[in-house]
mmCIF file of C-alpha atoms and ligand atoms in Angstrom:
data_model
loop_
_atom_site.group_PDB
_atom_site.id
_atom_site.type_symbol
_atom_site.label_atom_id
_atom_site.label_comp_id
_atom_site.label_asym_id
_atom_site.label_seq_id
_atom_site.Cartn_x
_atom_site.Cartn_y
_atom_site.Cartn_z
ATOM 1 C CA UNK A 767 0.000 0.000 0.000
ATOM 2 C CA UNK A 768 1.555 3.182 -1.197
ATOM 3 C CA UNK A 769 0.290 6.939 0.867
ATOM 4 C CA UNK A 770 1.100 9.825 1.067
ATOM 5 C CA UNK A 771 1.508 11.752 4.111
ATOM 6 C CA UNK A 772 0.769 15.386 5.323
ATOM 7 C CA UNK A 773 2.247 16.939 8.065
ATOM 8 C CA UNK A 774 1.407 20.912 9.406
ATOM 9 C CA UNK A 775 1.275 20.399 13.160
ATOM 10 C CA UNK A 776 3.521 23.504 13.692
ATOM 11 C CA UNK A 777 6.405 25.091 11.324
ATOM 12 C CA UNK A 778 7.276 22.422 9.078
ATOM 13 C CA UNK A 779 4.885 21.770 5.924
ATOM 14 C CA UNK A 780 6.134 17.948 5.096
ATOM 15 C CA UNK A 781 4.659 15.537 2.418
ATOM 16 C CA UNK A 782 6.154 12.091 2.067
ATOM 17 C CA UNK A 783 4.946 9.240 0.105
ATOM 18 C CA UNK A 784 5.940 5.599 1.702
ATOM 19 C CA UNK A 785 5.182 2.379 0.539
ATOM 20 C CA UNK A 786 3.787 0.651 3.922
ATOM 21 C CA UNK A 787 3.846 -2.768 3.723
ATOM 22 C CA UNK A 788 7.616 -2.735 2.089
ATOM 23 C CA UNK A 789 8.402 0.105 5.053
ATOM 24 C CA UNK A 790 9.775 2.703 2.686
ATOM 25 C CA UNK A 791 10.323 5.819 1.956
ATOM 26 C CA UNK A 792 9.745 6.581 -1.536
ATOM 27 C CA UNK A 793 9.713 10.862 -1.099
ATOM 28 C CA UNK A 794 9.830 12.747 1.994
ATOM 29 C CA UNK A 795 9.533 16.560 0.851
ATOM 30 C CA UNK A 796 9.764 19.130 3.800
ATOM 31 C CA UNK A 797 9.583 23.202 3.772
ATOM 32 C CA UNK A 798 10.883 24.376 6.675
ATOM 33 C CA UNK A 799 9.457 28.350 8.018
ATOM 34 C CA UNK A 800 12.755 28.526 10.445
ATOM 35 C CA UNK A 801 13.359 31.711 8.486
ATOM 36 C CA UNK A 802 10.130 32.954 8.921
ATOM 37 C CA UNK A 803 9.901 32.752 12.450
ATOM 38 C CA UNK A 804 13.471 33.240 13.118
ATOM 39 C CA UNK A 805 13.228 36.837 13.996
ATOM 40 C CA UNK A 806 10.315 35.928 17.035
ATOM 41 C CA UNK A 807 12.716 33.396 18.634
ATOM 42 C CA UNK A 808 9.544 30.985 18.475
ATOM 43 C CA UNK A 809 6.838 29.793 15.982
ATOM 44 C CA UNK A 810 4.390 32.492 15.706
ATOM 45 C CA UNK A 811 1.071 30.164 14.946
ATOM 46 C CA UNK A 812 -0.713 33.231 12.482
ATOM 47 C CA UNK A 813 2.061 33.206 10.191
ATOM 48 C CA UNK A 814 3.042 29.222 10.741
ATOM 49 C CA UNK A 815 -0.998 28.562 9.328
ATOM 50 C CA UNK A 816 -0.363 31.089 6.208
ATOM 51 C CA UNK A 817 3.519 29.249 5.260
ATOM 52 C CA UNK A 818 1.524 26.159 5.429
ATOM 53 C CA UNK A 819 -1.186 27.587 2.952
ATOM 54 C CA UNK A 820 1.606 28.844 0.779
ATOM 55 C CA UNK A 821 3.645 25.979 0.617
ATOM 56 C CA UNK A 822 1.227 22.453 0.828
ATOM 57 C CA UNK A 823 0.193 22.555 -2.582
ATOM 58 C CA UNK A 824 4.242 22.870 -3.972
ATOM 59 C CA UNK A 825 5.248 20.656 -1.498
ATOM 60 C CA UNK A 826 2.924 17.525 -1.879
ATOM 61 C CA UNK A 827 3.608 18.305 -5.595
ATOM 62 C CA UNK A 828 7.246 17.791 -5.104
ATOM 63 C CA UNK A 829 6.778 14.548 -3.005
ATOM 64 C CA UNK A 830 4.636 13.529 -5.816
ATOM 65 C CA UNK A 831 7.001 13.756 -8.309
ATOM 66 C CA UNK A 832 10.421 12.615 -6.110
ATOM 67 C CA UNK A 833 8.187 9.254 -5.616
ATOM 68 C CA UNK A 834 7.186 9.283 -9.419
ATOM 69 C CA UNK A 835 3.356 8.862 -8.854
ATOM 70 C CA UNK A 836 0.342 10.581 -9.535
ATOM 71 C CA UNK A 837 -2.275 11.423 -6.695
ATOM 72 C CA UNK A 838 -4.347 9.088 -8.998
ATOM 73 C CA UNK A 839 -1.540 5.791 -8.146
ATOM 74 C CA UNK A 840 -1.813 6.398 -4.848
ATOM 75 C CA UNK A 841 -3.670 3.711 -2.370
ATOM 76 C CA UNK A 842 -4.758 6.558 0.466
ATOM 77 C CA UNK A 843 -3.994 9.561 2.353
ATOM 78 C CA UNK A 844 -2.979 10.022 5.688
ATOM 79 C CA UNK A 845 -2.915 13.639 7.221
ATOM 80 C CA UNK A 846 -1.819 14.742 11.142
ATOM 81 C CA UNK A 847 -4.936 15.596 13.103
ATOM 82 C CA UNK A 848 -3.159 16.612 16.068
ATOM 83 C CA UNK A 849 -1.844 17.540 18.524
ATOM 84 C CA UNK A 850 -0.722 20.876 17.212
ATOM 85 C CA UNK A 851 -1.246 24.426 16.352
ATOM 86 C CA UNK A 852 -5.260 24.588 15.832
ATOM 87 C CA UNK A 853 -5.020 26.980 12.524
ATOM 88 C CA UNK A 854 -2.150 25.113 11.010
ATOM 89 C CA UNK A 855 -3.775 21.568 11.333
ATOM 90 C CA UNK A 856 -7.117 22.942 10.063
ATOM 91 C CA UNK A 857 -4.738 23.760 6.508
ATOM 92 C CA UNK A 858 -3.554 19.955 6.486
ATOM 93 C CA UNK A 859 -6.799 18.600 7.232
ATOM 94 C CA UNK A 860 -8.478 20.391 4.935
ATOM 95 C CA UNK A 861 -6.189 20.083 1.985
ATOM 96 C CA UNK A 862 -6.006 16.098 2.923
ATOM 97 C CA UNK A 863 -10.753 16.089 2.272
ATOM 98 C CA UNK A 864 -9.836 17.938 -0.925
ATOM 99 C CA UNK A 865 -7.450 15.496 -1.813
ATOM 100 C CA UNK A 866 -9.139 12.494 -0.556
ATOM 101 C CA UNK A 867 -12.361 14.323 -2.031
ATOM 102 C CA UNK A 868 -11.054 14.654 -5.607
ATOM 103 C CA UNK A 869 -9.529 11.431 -5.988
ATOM 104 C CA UNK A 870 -11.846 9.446 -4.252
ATOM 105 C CA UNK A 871 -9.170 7.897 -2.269
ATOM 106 C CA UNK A 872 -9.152 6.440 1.519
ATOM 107 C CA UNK A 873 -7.992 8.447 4.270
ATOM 108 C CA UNK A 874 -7.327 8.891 7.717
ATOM 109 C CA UNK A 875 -6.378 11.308 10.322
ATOM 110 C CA UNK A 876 -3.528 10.890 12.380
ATOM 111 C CA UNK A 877 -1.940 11.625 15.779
ATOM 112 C CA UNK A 878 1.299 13.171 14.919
ATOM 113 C CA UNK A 879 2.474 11.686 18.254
ATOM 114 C CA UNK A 880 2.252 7.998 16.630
ATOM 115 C CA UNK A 881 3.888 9.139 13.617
ATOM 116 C CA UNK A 882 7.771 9.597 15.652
ATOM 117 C CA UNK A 883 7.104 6.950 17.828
ATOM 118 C CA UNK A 884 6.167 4.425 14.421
ATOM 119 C CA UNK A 885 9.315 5.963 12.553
ATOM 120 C CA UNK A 886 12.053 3.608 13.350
ATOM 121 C CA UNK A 887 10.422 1.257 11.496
ATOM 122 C CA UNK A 888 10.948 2.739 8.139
ATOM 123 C CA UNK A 889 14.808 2.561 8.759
ATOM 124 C CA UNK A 890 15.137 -0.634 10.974
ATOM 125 C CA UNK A 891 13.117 -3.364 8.903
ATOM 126 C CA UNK A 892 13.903 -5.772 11.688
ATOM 127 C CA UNK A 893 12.430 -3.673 14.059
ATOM 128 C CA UNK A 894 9.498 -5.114 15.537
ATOM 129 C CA UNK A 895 6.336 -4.386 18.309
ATOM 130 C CA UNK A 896 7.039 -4.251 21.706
ATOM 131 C CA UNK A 897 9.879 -1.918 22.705
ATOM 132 C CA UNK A 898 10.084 0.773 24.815
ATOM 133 C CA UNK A 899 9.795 4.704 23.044
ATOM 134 C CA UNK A 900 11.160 8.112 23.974
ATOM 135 C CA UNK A 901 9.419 10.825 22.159
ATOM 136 C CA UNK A 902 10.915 13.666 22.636
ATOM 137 C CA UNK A 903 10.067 17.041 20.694
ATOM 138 C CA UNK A 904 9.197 20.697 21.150
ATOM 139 C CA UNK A 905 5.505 19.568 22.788
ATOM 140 C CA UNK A 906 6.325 16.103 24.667
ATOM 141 C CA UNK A 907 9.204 14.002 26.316
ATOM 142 C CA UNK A 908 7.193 11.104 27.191
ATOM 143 C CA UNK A 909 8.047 7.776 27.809
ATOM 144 C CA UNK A 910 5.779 4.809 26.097
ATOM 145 C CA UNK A 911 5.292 1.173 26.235
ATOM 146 C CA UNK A 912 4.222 0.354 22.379
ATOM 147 C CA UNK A 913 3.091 -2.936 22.023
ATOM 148 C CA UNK A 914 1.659 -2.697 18.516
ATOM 149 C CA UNK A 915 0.945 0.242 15.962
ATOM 150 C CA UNK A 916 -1.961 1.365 17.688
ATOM 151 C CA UNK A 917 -1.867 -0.103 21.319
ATOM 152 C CA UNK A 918 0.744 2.014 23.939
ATOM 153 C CA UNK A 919 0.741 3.104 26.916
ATOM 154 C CA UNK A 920 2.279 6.701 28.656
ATOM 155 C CA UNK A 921 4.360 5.448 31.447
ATOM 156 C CA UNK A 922 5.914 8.951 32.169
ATOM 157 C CA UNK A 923 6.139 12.920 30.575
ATOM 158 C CA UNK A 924 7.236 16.328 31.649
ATOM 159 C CA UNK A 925 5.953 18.151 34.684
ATOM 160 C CA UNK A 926 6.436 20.867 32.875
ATOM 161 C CA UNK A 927 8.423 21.967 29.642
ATOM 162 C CA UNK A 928 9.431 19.778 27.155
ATOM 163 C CA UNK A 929 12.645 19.281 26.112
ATOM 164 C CA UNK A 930 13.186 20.747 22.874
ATOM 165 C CA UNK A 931 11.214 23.698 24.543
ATOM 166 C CA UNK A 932 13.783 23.894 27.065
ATOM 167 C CA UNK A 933 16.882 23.399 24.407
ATOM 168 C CA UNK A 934 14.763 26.491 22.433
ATOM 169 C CA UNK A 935 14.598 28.782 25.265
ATOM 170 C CA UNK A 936 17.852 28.328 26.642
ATOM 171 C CA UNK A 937 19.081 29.322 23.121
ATOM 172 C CA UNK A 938 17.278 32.369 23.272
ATOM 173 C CA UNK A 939 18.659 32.795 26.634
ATOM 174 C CA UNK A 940 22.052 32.646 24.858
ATOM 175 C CA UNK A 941 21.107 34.418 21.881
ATOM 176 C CA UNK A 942 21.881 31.218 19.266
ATOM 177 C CA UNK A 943 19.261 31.962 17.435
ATOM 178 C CA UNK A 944 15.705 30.344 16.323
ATOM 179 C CA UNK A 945 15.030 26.810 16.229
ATOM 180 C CA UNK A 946 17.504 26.192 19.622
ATOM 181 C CA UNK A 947 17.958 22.627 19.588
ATOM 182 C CA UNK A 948 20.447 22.338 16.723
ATOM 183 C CA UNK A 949 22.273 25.187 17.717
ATOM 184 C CA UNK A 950 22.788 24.358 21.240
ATOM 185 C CA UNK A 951 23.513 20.972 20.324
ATOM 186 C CA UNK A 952 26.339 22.496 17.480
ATOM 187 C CA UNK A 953 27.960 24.029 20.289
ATOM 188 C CA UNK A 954 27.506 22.119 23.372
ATOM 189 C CA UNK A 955 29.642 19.729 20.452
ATOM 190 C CA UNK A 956 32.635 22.408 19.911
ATOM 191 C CA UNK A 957 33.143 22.382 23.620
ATOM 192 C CA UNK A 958 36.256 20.258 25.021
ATOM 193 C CA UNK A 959 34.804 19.729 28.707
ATOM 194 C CA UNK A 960 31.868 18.981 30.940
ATOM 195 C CA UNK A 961 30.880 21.997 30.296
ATOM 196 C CA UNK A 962 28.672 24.423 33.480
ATOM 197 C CA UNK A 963 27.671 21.816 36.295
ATOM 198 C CA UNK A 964 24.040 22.858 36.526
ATOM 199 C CA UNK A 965 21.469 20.848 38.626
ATOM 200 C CA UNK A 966 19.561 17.830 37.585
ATOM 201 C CA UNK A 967 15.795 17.851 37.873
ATOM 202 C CA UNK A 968 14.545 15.595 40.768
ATOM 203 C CA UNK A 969 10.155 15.575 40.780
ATOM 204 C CA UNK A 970 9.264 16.503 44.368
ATOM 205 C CA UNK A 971 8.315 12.749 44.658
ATOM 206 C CA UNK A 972 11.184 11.410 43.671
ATOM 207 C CA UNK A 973 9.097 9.696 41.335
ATOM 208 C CA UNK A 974 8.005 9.625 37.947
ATOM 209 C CA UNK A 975 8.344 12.470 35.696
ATOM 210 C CA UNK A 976 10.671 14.646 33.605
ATOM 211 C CA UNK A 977 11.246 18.278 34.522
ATOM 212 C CA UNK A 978 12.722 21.539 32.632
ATOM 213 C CA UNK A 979 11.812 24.453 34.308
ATOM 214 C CA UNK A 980 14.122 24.313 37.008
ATOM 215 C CA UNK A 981 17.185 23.590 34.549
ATOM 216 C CA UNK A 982 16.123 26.765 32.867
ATOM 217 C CA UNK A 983 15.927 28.807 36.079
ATOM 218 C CA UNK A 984 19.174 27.322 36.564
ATOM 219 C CA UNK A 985 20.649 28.268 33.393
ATOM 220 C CA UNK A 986 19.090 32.205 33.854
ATOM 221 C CA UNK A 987 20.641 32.119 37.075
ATOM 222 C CA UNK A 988 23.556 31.036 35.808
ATOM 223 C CA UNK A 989 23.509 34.000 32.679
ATOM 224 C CA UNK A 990 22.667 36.636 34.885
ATOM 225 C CA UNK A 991 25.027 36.320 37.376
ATOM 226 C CA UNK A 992 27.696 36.302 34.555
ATOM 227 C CA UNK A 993 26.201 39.350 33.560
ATOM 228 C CA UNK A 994 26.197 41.209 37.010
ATOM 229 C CA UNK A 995 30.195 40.188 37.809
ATOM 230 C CA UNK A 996 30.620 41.269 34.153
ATOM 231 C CA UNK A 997 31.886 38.425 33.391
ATOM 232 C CA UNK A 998 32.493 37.448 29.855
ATOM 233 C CA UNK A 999 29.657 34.054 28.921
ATOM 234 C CA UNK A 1000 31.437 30.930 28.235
ATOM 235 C CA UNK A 1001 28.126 30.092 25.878
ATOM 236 C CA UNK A 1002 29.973 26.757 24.572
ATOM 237 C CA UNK A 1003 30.464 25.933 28.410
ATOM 238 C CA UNK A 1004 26.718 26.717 29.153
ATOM 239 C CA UNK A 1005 25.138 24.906 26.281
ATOM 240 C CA UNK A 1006 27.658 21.505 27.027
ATOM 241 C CA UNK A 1007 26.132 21.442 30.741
ATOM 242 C CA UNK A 1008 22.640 22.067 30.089
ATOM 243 C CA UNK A 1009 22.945 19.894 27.446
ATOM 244 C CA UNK A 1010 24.605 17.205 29.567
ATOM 245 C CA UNK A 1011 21.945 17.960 32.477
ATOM 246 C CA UNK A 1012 18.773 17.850 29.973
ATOM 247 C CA UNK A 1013 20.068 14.334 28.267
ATOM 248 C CA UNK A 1014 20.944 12.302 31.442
ATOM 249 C CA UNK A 1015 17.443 11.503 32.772
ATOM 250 C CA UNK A 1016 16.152 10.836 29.215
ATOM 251 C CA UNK A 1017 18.842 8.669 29.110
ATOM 252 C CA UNK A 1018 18.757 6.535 32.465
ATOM 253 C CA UNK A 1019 14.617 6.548 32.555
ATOM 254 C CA UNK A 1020 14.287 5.245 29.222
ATOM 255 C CA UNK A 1021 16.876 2.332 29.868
ATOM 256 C CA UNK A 1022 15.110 2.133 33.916
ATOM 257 C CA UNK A 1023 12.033 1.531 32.078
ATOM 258 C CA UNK A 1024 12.527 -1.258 29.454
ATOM 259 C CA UNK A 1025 14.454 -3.147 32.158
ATOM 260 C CA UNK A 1026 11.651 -2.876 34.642
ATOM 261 C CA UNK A 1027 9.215 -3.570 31.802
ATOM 262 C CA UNK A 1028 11.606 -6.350 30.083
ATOM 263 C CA UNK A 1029 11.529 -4.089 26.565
ATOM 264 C CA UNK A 1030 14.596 -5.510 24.798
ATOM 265 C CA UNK A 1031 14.587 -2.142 22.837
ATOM 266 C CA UNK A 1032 14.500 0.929 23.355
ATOM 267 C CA UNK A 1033 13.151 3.699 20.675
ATOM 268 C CA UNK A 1034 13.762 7.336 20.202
ATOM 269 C CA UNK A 1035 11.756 10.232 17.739
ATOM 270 C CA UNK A 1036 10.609 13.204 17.472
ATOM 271 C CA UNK A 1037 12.891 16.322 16.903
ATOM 272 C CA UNK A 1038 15.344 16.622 20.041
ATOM 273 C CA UNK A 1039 16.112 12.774 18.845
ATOM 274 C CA UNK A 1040 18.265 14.322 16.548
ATOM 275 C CA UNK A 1041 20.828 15.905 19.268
ATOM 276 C CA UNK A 1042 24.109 14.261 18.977
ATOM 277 C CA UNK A 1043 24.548 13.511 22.737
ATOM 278 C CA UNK A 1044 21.415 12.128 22.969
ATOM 279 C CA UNK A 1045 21.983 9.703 20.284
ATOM 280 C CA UNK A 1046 25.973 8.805 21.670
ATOM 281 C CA UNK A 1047 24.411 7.996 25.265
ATOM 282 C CA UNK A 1048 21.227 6.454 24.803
ATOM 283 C CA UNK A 1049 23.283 3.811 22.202
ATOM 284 C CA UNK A 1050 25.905 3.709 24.948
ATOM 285 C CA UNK A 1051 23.655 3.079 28.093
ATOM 286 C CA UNK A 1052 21.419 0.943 25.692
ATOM 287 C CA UNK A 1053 24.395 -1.216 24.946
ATOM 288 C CA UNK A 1054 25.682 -1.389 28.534
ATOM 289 C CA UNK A 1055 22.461 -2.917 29.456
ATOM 290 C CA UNK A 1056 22.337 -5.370 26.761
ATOM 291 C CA UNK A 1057 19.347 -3.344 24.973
ATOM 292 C CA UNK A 1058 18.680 -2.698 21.231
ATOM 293 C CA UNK A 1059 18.715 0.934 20.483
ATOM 294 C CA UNK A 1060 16.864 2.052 17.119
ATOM 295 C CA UNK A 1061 17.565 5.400 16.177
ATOM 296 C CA UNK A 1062 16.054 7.066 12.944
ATOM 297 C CA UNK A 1063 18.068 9.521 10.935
ATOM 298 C CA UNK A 1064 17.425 13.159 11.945
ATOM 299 C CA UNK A 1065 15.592 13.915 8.925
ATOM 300 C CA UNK A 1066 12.894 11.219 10.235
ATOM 301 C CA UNK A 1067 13.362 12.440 14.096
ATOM 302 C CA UNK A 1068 12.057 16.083 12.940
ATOM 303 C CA UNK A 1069 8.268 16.338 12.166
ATOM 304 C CA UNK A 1070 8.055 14.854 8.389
ATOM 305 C CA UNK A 1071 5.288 13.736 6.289
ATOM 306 C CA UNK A 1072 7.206 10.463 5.335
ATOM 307 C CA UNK A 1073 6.517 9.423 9.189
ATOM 308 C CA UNK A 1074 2.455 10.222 9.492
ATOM 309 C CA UNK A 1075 1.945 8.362 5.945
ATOM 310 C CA UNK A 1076 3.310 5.002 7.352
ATOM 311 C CA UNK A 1077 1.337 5.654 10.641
ATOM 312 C CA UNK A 1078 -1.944 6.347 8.852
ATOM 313 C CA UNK A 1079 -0.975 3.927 6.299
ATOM 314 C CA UNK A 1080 -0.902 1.224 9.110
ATOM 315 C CA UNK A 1081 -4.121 2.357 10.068
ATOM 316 C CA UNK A 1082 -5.509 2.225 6.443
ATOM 317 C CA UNK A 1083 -3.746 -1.186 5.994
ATOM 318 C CA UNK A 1084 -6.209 -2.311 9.104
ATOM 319 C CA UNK A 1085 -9.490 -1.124 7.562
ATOM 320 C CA UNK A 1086 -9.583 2.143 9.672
ATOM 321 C CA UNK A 1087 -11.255 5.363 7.851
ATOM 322 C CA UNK A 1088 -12.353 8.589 8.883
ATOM 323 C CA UNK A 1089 -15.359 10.360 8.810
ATOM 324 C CA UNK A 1090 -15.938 13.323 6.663
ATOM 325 C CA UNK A 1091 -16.536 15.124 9.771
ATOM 326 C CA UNK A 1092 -13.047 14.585 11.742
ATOM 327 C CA UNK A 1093 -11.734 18.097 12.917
ATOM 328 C CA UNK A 1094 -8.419 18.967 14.682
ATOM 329 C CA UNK A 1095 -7.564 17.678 17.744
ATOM 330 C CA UNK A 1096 -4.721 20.407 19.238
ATOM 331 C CA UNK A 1097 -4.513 18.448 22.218
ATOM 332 C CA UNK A 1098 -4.821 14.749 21.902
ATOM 333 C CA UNK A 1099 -2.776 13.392 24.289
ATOM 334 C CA UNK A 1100 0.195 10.162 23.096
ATOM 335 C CA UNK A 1101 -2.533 7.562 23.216
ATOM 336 C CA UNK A 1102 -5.216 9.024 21.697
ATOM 337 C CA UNK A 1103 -6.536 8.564 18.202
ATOM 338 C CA UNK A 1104 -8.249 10.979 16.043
ATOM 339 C CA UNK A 1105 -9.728 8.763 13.651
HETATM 340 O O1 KG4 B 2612 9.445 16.888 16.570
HETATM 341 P P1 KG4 B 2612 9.765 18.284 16.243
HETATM 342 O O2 KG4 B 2612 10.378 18.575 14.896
HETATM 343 O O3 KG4 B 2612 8.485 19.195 16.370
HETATM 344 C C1 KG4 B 2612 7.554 18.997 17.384
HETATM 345 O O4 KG4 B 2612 6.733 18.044 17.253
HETATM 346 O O5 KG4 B 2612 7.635 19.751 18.381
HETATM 347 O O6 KG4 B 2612 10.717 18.845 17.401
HETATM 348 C C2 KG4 B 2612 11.171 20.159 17.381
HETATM 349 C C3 KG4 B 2612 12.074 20.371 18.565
HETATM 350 C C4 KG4 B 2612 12.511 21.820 18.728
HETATM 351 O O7 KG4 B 2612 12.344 22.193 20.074
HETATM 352 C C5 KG4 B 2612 13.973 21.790 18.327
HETATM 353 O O8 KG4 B 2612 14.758 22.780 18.950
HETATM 354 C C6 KG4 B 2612 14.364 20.399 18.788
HETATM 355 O O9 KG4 B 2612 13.262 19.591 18.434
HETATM 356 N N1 KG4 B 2612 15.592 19.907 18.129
HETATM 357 C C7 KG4 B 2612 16.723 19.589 18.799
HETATM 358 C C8 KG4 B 2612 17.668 19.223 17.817
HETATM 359 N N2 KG4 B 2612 17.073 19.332 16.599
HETATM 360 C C9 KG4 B 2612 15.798 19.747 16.807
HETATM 361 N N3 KG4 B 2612 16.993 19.594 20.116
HETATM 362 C C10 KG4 B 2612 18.231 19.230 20.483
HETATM 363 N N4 KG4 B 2612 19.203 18.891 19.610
HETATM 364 C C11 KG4 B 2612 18.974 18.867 18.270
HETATM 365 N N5 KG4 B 2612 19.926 18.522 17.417
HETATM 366 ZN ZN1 ZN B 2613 6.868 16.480 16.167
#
């Protein structure tokens, strides 16, 4: 089953066509708006929604023609329903009915969530239901327990910020520029040592849970103070310990977990899956503990359209459909479904 895949959840417009049952990627097409939004230090959602308008027509188009099929050769349509920015999943949505509309073609909505935790499998064929996944983006850092393409369960998530939020804001903190995550993680890389020893997070239960907001503090703290003793900022120094401080508990409660669970692998998507240390550690602590660790490339990590066309295509492949009448869900949580 070949679909194609639309993705407008926040600043990325991606189309990607996969073939589903063979897991592959036949065109995976994305128009970034860094640019646009670079000047606001964030995604500004009005002008995220009109990029998307602009650019879904050119770049399902160009996924189109990368996988060398008409709309007319294609078996279905999958499209993200959420979670997201409200106006720039209504663009998706909507272009996915005109699609599905035209052509006559089956279709389904998707949770954008199941899309980076499904991922892997495009680029590890072997790489089969249950293991343990660590989605980690600019909305979530959530640990799951998938046992098949539409059966998981959330075993933990932030208190607070995510962690690509944090990585974002920190960069702003440090003036690195908009979006943070590769930037810090460029150079946290450059930097020789350990880098500022800021504190871990520790949940006021000791319990379950990932935290950001008090590495932040920490790191404003830290950037002020400079700033009062007029001290020169060792930014490399800062963005290697925050860096260091943000990975570690990923790290160890994603291992924790599939241990306690008996996972023999572990998982990682979504866009902060891309940062370098991340990657080195988890494959080091996954190996020390005599775990499979399945990384996808970055280009797969990031929101994509390649990702949500083999998670709706799954869906398709199962005799799932939606109704005419599915809207967006901005808020469905890792588990839910919009279809
Ligand atoms: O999955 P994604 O593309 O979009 C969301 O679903 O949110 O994730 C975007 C987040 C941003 O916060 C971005 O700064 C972060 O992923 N990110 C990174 C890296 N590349 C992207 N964070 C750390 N290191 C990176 N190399
Ligand atoms: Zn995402």
């Amino acid at each position: 089953m070949v679909v194609l895949g639309l993705e407008s959840s926040c600043d990325e417009t991606g189309a990607g066509v996969v073939d589903v049952g063979a897991r592959r990627v036949l065109a995976n097409v994305i128009a970034s708006q860094h640019a646009t939004h670079a000047e606001y230090g964030g995604v500004v959602p009005e002008l995220a929604s009109r990029e998307h308008l602009k650019n879904l027509k050119p770049v399902v188009d160009a996924a189109l023609a990368q996988a060398g099929l008409s709309l007319a050769q294609l078996d279905g349509i999958a499209v993200t329903a959420g979670p997201g920015l409200a106006g720039c999943l209504h663009l998706g949505l909507s272009a996915a009915k005109a699609m599905a509309l035209a052509s006559g073609k089956p279709w389904v909505g998707v949770n954008h969530l199941e899309g980076h935790l499904l991922a892997a499998q495009l680029e590890h064929p072997g790489l089969e239901f249950p293991y343990l996944a660590l989605v980690v983006s600019g909305g979530h850092t959530s640990l799951l327990e998938v046992r098949g393409p539409f059966e998981r369960r959330r075993l933990e998530a932030t208190l607070d910020d995510a962690a690509g939020e944090a990585f974002d804001k920190v960069a702003k903190l440090l003036e690195l520029g908009f979006p943070g995550g590769p930037a810090v993680d460029a150079l946290a890389g450059g930097h020789a040592g350990q880098g500022v020893a800021f504190p871990r997070a520790r949940p006021k239960d000791g319990g379950a849970g990932f935290s950001y907001s008090g590495l932040k503090t920490a790191v404003r703290v830290h950037v002020d103070r400079s700033a009062r003793r007029g001290e020169a900022l060792d930014k490399a120094a800062i963005a290697a310990g925050f860096q260091r401080a943000a990975i570690e508990p990923l790290v160890r409660k994603a291992v924790e977990a599939a241990q306690a669970l008996g996972l023999a692998t572990v998982v990682a998507g979504g866009g902060v899956a891309a940062n370098r240390l991340l990657r080195s550690e988890l494959q080091r602590a996954c190996a020390e503990a005599g775990l499979a660790c399945r990384l996808s490339s970055p280009a797969l990590c990031a929101d994509n359209g390649a990702m949500i066309a083999y998670a709706g295509g799954l869906r398709l492949l199962d005799g799932q459909r939606s109704p005419w009448t599915l809207g967006i869900h901005p808020s469905l949580d890792e588990c839910g479904s919009p279809c």
